[in-house]
Amino acid sequence: MRFDPFQGTLPLHPARRPIALALSSMLLASCGGGDSSGGPGASSQSLLARGGNEGPMQLRTVSNRADLISGGDALVEVQAPASMIASGVVQVTLNGTDVSPAFVRQGEDRLLGRVSGLREGSNVLEAAFRGGPAARLEVTNAPRQGPVLSGAQTRPFYCATPVPEAAHGTTPATNGSGLGGPPDANCNIPTEFTLYYRTTAAAGNAPGQCSLNLPDPVWNSNGITGAIPPQPAAPANPCWKPYTVGSTPADMASATTAAGLTVPFIVRLERGTMNRGIYDIAVLFDPAKPWTPVAPQAAWNAKVYYSFGVSTGQPRRQARSTIAWSGLEEQLRRGYLVVQNSMTDSSRNSNRVMMSETVMMMKEHIVDTYGRVKYTLGTGCSGGSINSNMNASIMPGLLDGVITTCTFPDSETTAMEVGDCTLLVEAYQKMRATPLWSGLPQAQVDAKKAAINGHPDPSGCHAWFNAFGSNGKAGVYLQRVVANAAGLVVTLPARTNNCELPNDAVYDPADPAKAALPRCNAWSWAESIWGRVPGSVAANDTRDNEGVQYGLKALLSGAITPEEFVVVNEAVGGTDRDSTPRAARSSADLPALRTAYRAGIVASGRQLANTAIIDMRGWDDSNITVPPGQVAGVNPIPIHHQWYSFAVRDRLVREAGDADNQALWRFASTGLTPPGTMFLDGLDAMDQWLLSLVADTRGKPLAGKVRDARPASTRDFCLIPGDATNTKVFDPAVCDADPFLRPSASPRQVAGGPRSEDILKCRLKPLDRADYGAAAFSEGQWARLQAVFATGVCDWKKPGVGQQLAESPLSFAAGPGGLPLPDAPVARRK
């Protein structure tokens, strides 16, 4: 059933019915993971093709669906009766060329081989036995630079170069690629392989200790001006040193994997480009032995550890990822293959469909190059948590599990708090000079702001304003920042933009001659997803605050007066498409709203229900009020508020019936960093969870299997701040009673919205005095309120405008808005 937002409310608990998308939502369930038995670790192509092959000869791509292949190669499996395989005369051809030598026998009835040389577009794979039984499979291959399904790539986009180059004219400075070869026109750079070994030195900052910073120089800068900073050098005492084949360095450490295999701690780093991003893949490696996707080396545990970068941004310049493989030595030691790509680094790419597509392409490359994957684990904090959760919602099945810290559900709904805080900070700036607040003690004013914001104090909204309040600016702008704790806002003198391009090369709202130049907000960066506003060069976007009654619950509780309630709603206003403040409220575009929900860009509880989640939630609600163990003011940007984890939980409960796939581990004293061994404990627990999951070959829907596989060690708990023993508390009521573990709220929730925070644009209802309880408005105040909300106020009992259940994954190859993927291609009898 598809939800029609104009016909009532969202259906409750659809997971208690058979989920129609239970199999198709496993788009690429672990892309080549597991065996071909059709379990949750098996590739979607294997899973869906099994029943569709005709006759005794079966043919399937293992690394991805046959219509979503990229990069020119694919791991392919042929299945036939054991007698045929034993005879050794099964022939496999690609576009009429014999590729049989690439195949190796796998068991009695299977052949497995990496097929290279796929041309862009349609290809034909055939497997035949002496001119008798034959199978034919059409394979569609996209280029290595993409796209596959995210639609037309945004241009201009400036490639990284071997050596950073200074800006000249309207051409920006380039980032250093970390690769020796030059980029081609599509930013493809030849892949390089480097060996490193881990030294025996302990990592740290004390004398004699080594640095886990990258052993090779990295260069990432804003590069907006023509100046080129010096290329940073490798650490003076690196923990990782280049390894020479055949040598035995005296300071080389050994690694004992989780399987008990002890090997020299040598890592092979593969660096290359995929989907215009620069990637690193690192894994334990024995240079004296071969490695093929058919026969991987034994030190690899067949598990993938995918790290997503923090923050968010949409620069038009290719760069390295901000995540360093060298800091993941524990994961490498255990046998994980660790991977990053700058197009899955949130600071380098805010197009979440393209981000998910990049994960798909990277996983396919890993299977094609390294072998089948048991499971894939996604991790990240802040922007990394956004990508972890959005990947599980936009293309469920790419990640089997996620471990997140400082969690946000997704970027669109997080942007609501950013936008609300930005508008409120500016409104408070206006109110500073009014008699309403000018004579009050600052502490009293701060308490009123906190009550409207839903935060412990104003520092949360101040942090959003400073860190991301200008991220939606489409063109050149002057940055405004909160300059002190009292909320004074000042304008910085330097003009800047969010594209990382010279100011003269981007859109300028003040210069009509530059109207068609690149726009620098997230919606224009992802124009292939959102589409353009008819008759405009601006992209559709989801920002909206029409009908939002800021401070409603603060009014009802008596924290603010009716006059303050009216004044703040008069002052708050909205923004236009350029993020320029205006008196009128912001209004979202209906096509963008529909796309956000259909595509899973608003993280869907139903889609997230298919993924094992461990959420480690620390304290970052304030830098003024802090729990025992923290020092006030240490974290200058307290934006990772605790309620976000509960927003994910609420979406799961509403759309999937329960949140039993989400483990919530709360702590506060150590800020955002999990204390002690918590993260490694989570890694162990998630490993147990996912190994149980991939071993479950029942035909039960995936969401149910995720819940069945959950180990007792992932039970929800909290650590009470100030408890030096770090004793786990399993009673949620005790946890919630602690002021530093109890979630606060957001401006939109104080305005009456749900904690799930997934209504981008509310439906409206007329103003009604009966809704305000004991709050008494004068006739003049009521008339002013009616003027502010001439079209009505939010009716939070109804679903949002355009809100509907996710249909993801969608393909945007045919244009913005997206279309559901067709059934995966299957081999047919020739």
PDB file of N, CA and C in Angstrom, residues 280-316:
ATOM      1  N   ASP A 280      40.332   5.173  -0.175  1.00  0.00           N
ATOM      2  CA  ASP A 280      41.391   4.350   0.409  1.00  0.00           C
ATOM      3  C   ASP A 280      40.769   3.026   0.843  1.00  0.00           C
ATOM      4  N   ILE A 281      41.431   1.934   0.498  1.00  0.00           N
ATOM      5  CA  ILE A 281      41.077   0.602   0.995  1.00  0.00           C
ATOM      6  C   ILE A 281      42.329   0.019   1.626  1.00  0.00           C
ATOM      7  N   ALA A 282      42.254  -0.382   2.880  1.00  0.00           N
ATOM      8  CA  ALA A 282      43.411  -0.942   3.584  1.00  0.00           C
ATOM      9  C   ALA A 282      43.020  -2.276   4.204  1.00  0.00           C
ATOM     10  N   VAL A 283      43.958  -3.241   4.160  1.00  0.00           N
ATOM     11  CA  VAL A 283      43.687  -4.572   4.685  1.00  0.00           C
ATOM     12  C   VAL A 283      45.016  -5.273   4.953  1.00  0.00           C
ATOM     13  N   LEU A 284      45.020  -6.174   5.932  1.00  0.00           N
ATOM     14  CA  LEU A 284      46.211  -6.996   6.168  1.00  0.00           C
ATOM     15  C   LEU A 284      46.608  -7.710   4.883  1.00  0.00           C
ATOM     16  N   PHE A 285      47.935  -7.782   4.642  1.00  0.00           N
ATOM     17  CA  PHE A 285      48.371  -8.306   3.343  1.00  0.00           C
ATOM     18  C   PHE A 285      49.729  -8.979   3.479  1.00  0.00           C
ATOM     19  N   ASP A 286      49.838 -10.124   2.848  1.00  0.00           N
ATOM     20  CA  ASP A 286      51.114 -10.843   2.761  1.00  0.00           C
ATOM     21  C   ASP A 286      51.645 -10.668   1.350  1.00  0.00           C
ATOM     22  N   PRO A 287      52.689  -9.846   1.153  1.00  0.00           N
ATOM     23  CA  PRO A 287      53.173  -9.580  -0.204  1.00  0.00           C
ATOM     24  C   PRO A 287      53.794 -10.789  -0.884  1.00  0.00           C
ATOM     25  N   ALA A 288      54.024 -11.855  -0.126  1.00  0.00           N
ATOM     26  CA  ALA A 288      54.605 -13.055  -0.734  1.00  0.00           C
ATOM     27  C   ALA A 288      53.539 -13.980  -1.311  1.00  0.00           C
ATOM     28  N   LYS A 289      52.278 -13.640  -1.112  1.00  0.00           N
ATOM     29  CA  LYS A 289      51.194 -14.519  -1.556  1.00  0.00           C
ATOM     30  C   LYS A 289      50.258 -13.784  -2.499  1.00  0.00           C
ATOM     31  N   PRO A 290      49.605 -14.533  -3.398  1.00  0.00           N
ATOM     32  CA  PRO A 290      48.634 -13.898  -4.292  1.00  0.00           C
ATOM     33  C   PRO A 290      47.325 -13.602  -3.557  1.00  0.00           C
ATOM     34  N   TRP A 291      46.532 -12.746  -4.156  1.00  0.00           N
ATOM     35  CA  TRP A 291      45.183 -12.458  -3.658  1.00  0.00           C
ATOM     36  C   TRP A 291      44.279 -12.272  -4.869  1.00  0.00           C
ATOM     37  N   THR A 292      43.293 -13.099  -4.984  1.00  0.00           N
ATOM     38  CA  THR A 292      42.293 -12.960  -6.033  1.00  0.00           C
ATOM     39  C   THR A 292      40.914 -12.972  -5.390  1.00  0.00           C
ATOM     40  N   PRO A 293      39.892 -12.460  -6.069  1.00  0.00           N
ATOM     41  CA  PRO A 293      38.555 -12.496  -5.488  1.00  0.00           C
ATOM     42  C   PRO A 293      38.031 -13.916  -5.331  1.00  0.00           C
ATOM     43  N   VAL A 294      38.599 -14.851  -6.063  1.00  0.00           N
ATOM     44  CA  VAL A 294      38.199 -16.248  -5.934  1.00  0.00           C
ATOM     45  C   VAL A 294      38.930 -16.908  -4.765  1.00  0.00           C
ATOM     46  N   ALA A 295      40.144 -16.441  -4.467  1.00  0.00           N
ATOM     47  CA  ALA A 295      40.940 -17.008  -3.377  1.00  0.00           C
ATOM     48  C   ALA A 295      41.588 -15.882  -2.580  1.00  0.00           C
ATOM     49  N   PRO A 296      40.827 -15.227  -1.667  1.00  0.00           N
ATOM     50  CA  PRO A 296      41.401 -14.144  -0.857  1.00  0.00           C
ATOM     51  C   PRO A 296      42.436 -14.678   0.127  1.00  0.00           C
ATOM     52  N   GLN A 297      43.278 -13.790   0.630  1.00  0.00           N
ATOM     53  CA  GLN A 297      44.236 -14.180   1.651  1.00  0.00           C
ATOM     54  C   GLN A 297      43.515 -14.447   2.974  1.00  0.00           C
ATOM     55  N   ALA A 298      44.108 -15.329   3.764  1.00  0.00           N
ATOM     56  CA  ALA A 298      43.443 -15.832   4.967  1.00  0.00           C
ATOM     57  C   ALA A 298      43.315 -14.794   6.075  1.00  0.00           C
ATOM     58  N   ALA A 299      44.174 -13.771   6.103  1.00  0.00           N
ATOM     59  CA  ALA A 299      44.120 -12.799   7.194  1.00  0.00           C
ATOM     60  C   ALA A 299      42.885 -11.904   7.119  1.00  0.00           C
ATOM     61  N   TRP A 300      42.293 -11.774   5.933  1.00  0.00           N
ATOM     62  CA  TRP A 300      41.070 -10.982   5.810  1.00  0.00           C
ATOM     63  C   TRP A 300      39.910 -11.792   6.354  1.00  0.00           C
ATOM     64  N   ASN A 301      39.122 -11.195   7.219  1.00  0.00           N
ATOM     65  CA  ASN A 301      37.989 -11.897   7.813  1.00  0.00           C
ATOM     66  C   ASN A 301      36.721 -11.824   6.969  1.00  0.00           C
ATOM     67  N   ALA A 302      36.838 -11.277   5.754  1.00  0.00           N
ATOM     68  CA  ALA A 302      35.719 -11.142   4.814  1.00  0.00           C
ATOM     69  C   ALA A 302      34.666 -10.149   5.307  1.00  0.00           C
ATOM     70  N   LYS A 303      35.086  -9.237   6.207  1.00  0.00           N
ATOM     71  CA  LYS A 303      34.187  -8.215   6.738  1.00  0.00           C
ATOM     72  C   LYS A 303      34.699  -6.840   6.305  1.00  0.00           C
ATOM     73  N   VAL A 304      33.750  -5.947   6.045  1.00  0.00           N
ATOM     74  CA  VAL A 304      34.084  -4.606   5.585  1.00  0.00           C
ATOM     75  C   VAL A 304      33.693  -3.594   6.655  1.00  0.00           C
ATOM     76  N   TYR A 305      34.621  -2.715   6.991  1.00  0.00           N
ATOM     77  CA  TYR A 305      34.412  -1.649   7.972  1.00  0.00           C
ATOM     78  C   TYR A 305      34.416  -0.334   7.209  1.00  0.00           C
ATOM     79  N   TYR A 306      33.232   0.279   7.056  1.00  0.00           N
ATOM     80  CA  TYR A 306      33.084   1.473   6.220  1.00  0.00           C
ATOM     81  C   TYR A 306      32.929   2.695   7.113  1.00  0.00           C
ATOM     82  N   SER A 307      33.887   3.645   6.999  1.00  0.00           N
ATOM     83  CA  SER A 307      33.876   4.862   7.810  1.00  0.00           C
ATOM     84  C   SER A 307      33.354   6.036   6.992  1.00  0.00           C
ATOM     85  N   PHE A 308      32.418   6.773   7.591  1.00  0.00           N
ATOM     86  CA  PHE A 308      31.854   7.956   6.952  1.00  0.00           C
ATOM     87  C   PHE A 308      32.356   9.208   7.669  1.00  0.00           C
ATOM     88  N   GLY A 309      32.626  10.255   6.923  1.00  0.00           N
ATOM     89  CA  GLY A 309      33.226  11.457   7.495  1.00  0.00           C
ATOM     90  C   GLY A 309      32.231  12.361   8.188  1.00  0.00           C
ATOM     91  N   VAL A 310      32.739  13.243   9.031  1.00  0.00           N
ATOM     92  CA  VAL A 310      31.908  14.119   9.858  1.00  0.00           C
ATOM     93  C   VAL A 310      31.495  15.368   9.077  1.00  0.00           C
ATOM     94  N   SER A 311      30.727  16.234   9.758  1.00  0.00           N
ATOM     95  CA  SER A 311      30.301  17.524   9.242  1.00  0.00           C
ATOM     96  C   SER A 311      29.388  17.350   8.024  1.00  0.00           C
ATOM     97  N   THR A 312      29.233  18.403   7.228  1.00  0.00           N
ATOM     98  CA  THR A 312      28.486  18.316   5.976  1.00  0.00           C
ATOM     99  C   THR A 312      28.921  19.458   5.079  1.00  0.00           C
ATOM    100  N   GLY A 313      28.885  19.226   3.791  1.00  0.00           N
ATOM    101  CA  GLY A 313      29.298  20.256   2.844  1.00  0.00           C
ATOM    102  C   GLY A 313      29.056  19.807   1.421  1.00  0.00           C
ATOM    103  N   GLN A 314      29.224  20.727   0.501  1.00  0.00           N
ATOM    104  CA  GLN A 314      28.990  20.439  -0.913  1.00  0.00           C
ATOM    105  C   GLN A 314      29.990  21.184  -1.796  1.00  0.00           C
ATOM    106  N   PRO A 315      31.291  21.046  -1.500  1.00  0.00           N
ATOM    107  CA  PRO A 315      32.297  21.743  -2.309  1.00  0.00           C
ATOM    108  C   PRO A 315      32.377  21.162  -3.712  1.00  0.00           C
ATOM    109  N   ARG A 316      32.797  21.978  -4.631  1.00  0.00           N
ATOM    110  CA  ARG A 316      32.903  21.557  -6.040  1.00  0.00           C
ATOM    111  C   ARG A 316      34.321  21.129  -6.394  1.00  0.00           C
TER     112      ARG A 316
END
